[in-house]
mmCIF file of C-alpha atoms in Angstrom:
data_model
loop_
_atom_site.group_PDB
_atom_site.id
_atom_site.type_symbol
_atom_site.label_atom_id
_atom_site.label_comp_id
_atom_site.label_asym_id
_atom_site.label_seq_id
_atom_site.Cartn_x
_atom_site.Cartn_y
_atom_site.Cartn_z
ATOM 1 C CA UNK A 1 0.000 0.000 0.000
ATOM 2 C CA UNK A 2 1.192 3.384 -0.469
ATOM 3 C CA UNK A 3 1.630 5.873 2.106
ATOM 4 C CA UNK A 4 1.411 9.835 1.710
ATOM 5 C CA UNK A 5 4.878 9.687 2.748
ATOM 6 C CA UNK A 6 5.742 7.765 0.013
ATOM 7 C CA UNK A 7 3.322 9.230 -2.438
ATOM 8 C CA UNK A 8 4.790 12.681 -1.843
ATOM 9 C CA UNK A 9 8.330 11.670 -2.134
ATOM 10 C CA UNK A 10 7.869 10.068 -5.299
ATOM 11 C CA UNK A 11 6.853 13.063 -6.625
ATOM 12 C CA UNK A 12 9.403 15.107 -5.069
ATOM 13 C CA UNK A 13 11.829 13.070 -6.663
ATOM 14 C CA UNK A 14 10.092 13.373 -10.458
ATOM 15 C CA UNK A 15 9.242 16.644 -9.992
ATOM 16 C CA UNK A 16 13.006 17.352 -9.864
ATOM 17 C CA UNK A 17 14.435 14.553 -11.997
ATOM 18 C CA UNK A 18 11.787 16.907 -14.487
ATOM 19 C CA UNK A 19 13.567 19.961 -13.739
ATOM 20 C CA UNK A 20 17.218 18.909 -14.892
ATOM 21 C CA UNK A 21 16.053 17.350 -18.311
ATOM 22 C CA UNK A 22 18.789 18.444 -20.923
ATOM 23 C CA UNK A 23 16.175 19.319 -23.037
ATOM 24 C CA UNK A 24 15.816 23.479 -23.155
ATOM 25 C CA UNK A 25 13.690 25.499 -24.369
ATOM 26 C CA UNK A 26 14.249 28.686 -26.822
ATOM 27 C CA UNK A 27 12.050 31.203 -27.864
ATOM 28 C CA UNK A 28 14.372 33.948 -29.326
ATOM 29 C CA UNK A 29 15.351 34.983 -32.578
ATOM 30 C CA UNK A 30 15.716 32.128 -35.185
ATOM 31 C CA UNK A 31 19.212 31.089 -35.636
ATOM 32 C CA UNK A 32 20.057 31.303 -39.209
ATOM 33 C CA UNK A 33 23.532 30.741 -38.976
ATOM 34 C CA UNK A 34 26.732 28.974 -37.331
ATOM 35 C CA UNK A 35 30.130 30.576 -37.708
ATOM 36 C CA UNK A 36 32.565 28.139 -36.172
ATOM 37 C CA UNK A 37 36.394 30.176 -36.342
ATOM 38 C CA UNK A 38 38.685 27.231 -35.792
ATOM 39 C CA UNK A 39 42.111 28.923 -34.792
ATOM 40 C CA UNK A 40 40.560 31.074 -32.572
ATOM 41 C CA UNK A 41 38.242 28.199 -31.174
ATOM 42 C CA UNK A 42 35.530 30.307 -31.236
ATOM 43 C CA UNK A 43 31.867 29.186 -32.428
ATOM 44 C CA UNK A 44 28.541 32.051 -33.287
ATOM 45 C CA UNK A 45 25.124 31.540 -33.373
ATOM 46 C CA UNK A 46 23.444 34.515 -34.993
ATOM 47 C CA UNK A 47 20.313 35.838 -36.592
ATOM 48 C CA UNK A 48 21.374 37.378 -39.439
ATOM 49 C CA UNK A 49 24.077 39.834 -38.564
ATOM 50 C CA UNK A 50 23.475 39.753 -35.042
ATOM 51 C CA UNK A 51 25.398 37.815 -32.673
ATOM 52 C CA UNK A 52 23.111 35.642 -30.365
ATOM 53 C CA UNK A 53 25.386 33.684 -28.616
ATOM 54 C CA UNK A 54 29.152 32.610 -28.577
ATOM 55 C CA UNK A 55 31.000 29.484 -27.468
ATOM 56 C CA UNK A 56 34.919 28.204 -27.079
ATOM 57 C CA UNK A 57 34.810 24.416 -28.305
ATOM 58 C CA UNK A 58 37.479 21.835 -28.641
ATOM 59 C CA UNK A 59 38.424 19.926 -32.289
ATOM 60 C CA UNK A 60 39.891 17.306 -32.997
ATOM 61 C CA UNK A 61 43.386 15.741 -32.822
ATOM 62 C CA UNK A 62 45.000 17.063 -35.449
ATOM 63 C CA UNK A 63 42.994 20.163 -35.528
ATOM 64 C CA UNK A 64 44.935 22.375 -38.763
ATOM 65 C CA UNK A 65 43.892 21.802 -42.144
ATOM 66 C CA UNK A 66 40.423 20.739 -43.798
ATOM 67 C CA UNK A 67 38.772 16.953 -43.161
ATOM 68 C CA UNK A 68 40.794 15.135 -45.931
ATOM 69 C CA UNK A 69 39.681 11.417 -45.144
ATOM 70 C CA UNK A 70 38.752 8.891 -42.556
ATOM 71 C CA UNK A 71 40.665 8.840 -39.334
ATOM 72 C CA UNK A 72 42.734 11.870 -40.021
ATOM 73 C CA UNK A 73 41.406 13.443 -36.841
ATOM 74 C CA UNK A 74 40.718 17.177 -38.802
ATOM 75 C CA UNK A 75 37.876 18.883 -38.811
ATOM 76 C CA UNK A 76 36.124 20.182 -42.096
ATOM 77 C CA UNK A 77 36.697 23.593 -43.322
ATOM 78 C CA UNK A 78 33.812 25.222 -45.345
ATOM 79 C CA UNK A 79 30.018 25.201 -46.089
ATOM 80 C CA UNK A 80 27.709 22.504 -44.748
ATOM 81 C CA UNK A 81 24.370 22.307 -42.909
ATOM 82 C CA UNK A 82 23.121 20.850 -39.488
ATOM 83 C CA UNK A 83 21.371 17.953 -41.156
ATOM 84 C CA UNK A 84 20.176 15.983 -37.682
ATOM 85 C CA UNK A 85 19.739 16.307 -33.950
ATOM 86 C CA UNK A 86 20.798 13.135 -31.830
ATOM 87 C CA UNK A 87 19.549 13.135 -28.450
ATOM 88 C CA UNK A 88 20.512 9.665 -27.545
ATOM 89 C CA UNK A 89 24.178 10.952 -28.267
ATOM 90 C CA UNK A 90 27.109 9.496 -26.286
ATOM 91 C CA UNK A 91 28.405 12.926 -26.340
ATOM 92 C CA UNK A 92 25.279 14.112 -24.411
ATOM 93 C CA UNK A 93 23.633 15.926 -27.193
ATOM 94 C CA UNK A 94 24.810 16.809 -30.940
ATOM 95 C CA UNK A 95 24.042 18.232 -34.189
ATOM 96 C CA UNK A 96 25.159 16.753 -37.135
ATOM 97 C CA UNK A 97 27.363 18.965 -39.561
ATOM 98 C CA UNK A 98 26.708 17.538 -43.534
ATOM 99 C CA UNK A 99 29.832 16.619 -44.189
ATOM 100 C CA UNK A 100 31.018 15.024 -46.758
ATOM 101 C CA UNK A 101 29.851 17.078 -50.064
ATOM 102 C CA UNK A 102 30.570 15.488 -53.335
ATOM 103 C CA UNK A 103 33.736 17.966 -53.176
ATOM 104 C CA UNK A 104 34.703 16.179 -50.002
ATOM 105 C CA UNK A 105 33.916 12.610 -51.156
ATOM 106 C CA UNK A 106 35.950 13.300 -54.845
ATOM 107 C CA UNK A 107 39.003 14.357 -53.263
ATOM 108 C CA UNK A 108 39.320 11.660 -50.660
ATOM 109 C CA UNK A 109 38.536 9.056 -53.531
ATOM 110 C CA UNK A 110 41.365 10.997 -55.457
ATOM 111 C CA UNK A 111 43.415 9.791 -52.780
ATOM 112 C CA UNK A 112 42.438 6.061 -52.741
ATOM 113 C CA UNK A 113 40.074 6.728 -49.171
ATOM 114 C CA UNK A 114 37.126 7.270 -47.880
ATOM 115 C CA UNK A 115 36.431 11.042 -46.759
ATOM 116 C CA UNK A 116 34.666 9.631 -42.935
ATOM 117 C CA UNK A 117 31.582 11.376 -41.854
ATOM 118 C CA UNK A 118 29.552 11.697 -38.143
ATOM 119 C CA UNK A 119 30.767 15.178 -38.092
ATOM 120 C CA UNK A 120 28.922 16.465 -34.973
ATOM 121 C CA UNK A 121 29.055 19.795 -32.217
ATOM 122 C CA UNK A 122 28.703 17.545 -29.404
ATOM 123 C CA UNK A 123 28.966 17.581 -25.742
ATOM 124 C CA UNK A 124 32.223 16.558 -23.211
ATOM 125 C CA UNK A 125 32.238 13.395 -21.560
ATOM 126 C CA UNK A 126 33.877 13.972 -18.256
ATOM 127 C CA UNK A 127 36.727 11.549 -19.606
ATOM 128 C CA UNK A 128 37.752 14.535 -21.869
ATOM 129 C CA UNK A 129 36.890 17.414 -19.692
ATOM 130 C CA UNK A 130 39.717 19.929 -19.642
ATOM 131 C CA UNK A 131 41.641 18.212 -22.022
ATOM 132 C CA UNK A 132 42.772 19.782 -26.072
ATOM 133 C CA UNK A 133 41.408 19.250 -28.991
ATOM 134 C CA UNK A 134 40.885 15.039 -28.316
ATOM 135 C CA UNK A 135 37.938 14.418 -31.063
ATOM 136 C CA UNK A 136 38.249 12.681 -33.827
ATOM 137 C CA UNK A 137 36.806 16.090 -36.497
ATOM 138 C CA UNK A 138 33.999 17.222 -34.242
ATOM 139 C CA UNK A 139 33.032 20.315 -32.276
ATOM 140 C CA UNK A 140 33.136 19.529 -29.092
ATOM 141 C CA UNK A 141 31.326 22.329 -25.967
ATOM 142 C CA UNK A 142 30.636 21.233 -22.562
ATOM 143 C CA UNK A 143 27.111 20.088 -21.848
ATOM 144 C CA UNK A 144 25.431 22.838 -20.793
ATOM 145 C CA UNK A 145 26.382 24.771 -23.479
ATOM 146 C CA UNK A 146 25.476 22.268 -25.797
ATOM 147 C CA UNK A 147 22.002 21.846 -24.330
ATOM 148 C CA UNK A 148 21.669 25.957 -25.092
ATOM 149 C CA UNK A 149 23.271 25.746 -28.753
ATOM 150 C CA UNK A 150 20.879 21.896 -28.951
ATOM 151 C CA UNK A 151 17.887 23.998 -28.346
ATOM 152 C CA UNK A 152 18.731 27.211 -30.516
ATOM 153 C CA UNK A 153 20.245 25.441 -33.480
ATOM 154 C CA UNK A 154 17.484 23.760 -36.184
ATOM 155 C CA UNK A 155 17.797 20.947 -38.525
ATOM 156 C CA UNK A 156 19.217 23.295 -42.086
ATOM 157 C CA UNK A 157 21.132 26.106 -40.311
ATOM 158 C CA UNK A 158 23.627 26.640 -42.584
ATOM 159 C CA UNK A 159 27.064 25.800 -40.742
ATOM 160 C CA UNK A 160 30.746 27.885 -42.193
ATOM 161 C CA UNK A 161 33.528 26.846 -40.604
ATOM 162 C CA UNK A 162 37.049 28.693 -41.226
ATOM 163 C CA UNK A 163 40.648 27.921 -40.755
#
């Protein structure tokens, strides 16, 4: 049988577990585009010309140059698109970036491999916390700022990212 006791701290408990969902909600200006500045390690979300929001990220291993292929631990340079939301990422939340373009996917081939793909903006494991650039091509924020960029950013936000 179920006390009051009981009763009320079960809903105690889901009334906060409800409160720290990851899930945010935005009701601000429409983000129509990421600027992602990789030598200065700086990321924008704005709405048109205006700035919205900023964000220092981490890349990945070997972080100069553009994505050439597979496993070479760069991140892309140029213009994509967010093309999905994950939120069953290992990475706590992430967006995907569209890469490879047929550009991308010729000039690996030219090279006799395959150009790789699950480009994301993804959250930090606490494994990687504090550490440099340790992804493998991806963008990666802490959590909380990727719950804020997760709930700003839409599915076909165009994405530029610069050397």
């Amino acid at each position: 049988m179920i006390t009051r006791r009981m009763f009320l701290a079960s809903s105690a408990t889901f009334a906060v577990s409800a409160c720290s969902s990851k899930f945010k909600t935005y009701t601000g200006p429409v983000v129509t585009r990421v600027q992602v500045f990789k030598g200065q390690r700086a990321m924008q979300l704005l709405h048109h010309n205006t700035q919205l929001a900023a964000y220092k990220f981490e890349l990945g291993f070997a972080p100069e140059g553009h994505k050439a292929f597979y496993g070479d631990g760069r991140t892309p340079e140029g213009a994509y698109r967010i093309n999905r939301q994950n939120p069953n990422s290992r990475y706590h939340l992430s967006l995907g970036i569209s890469y490879p373009n047929a550009d991308d996917i010729a000039y690996a081939r030219s090279l006799g491999r395959e150009p790789g793909g699950d480009i994301f903006i993804h959250g930090t494991p606490r494994l990687f916390a504090g550490q440099t650039d340790w992804t493998y091509g991806c963008i990666a924020v802490s959590d909380d700022e990727m719950e804020d960029i997760y709930a700003m950013v839409r599915v076909g936000t165009p994405i530029f990212i610069y050397a």
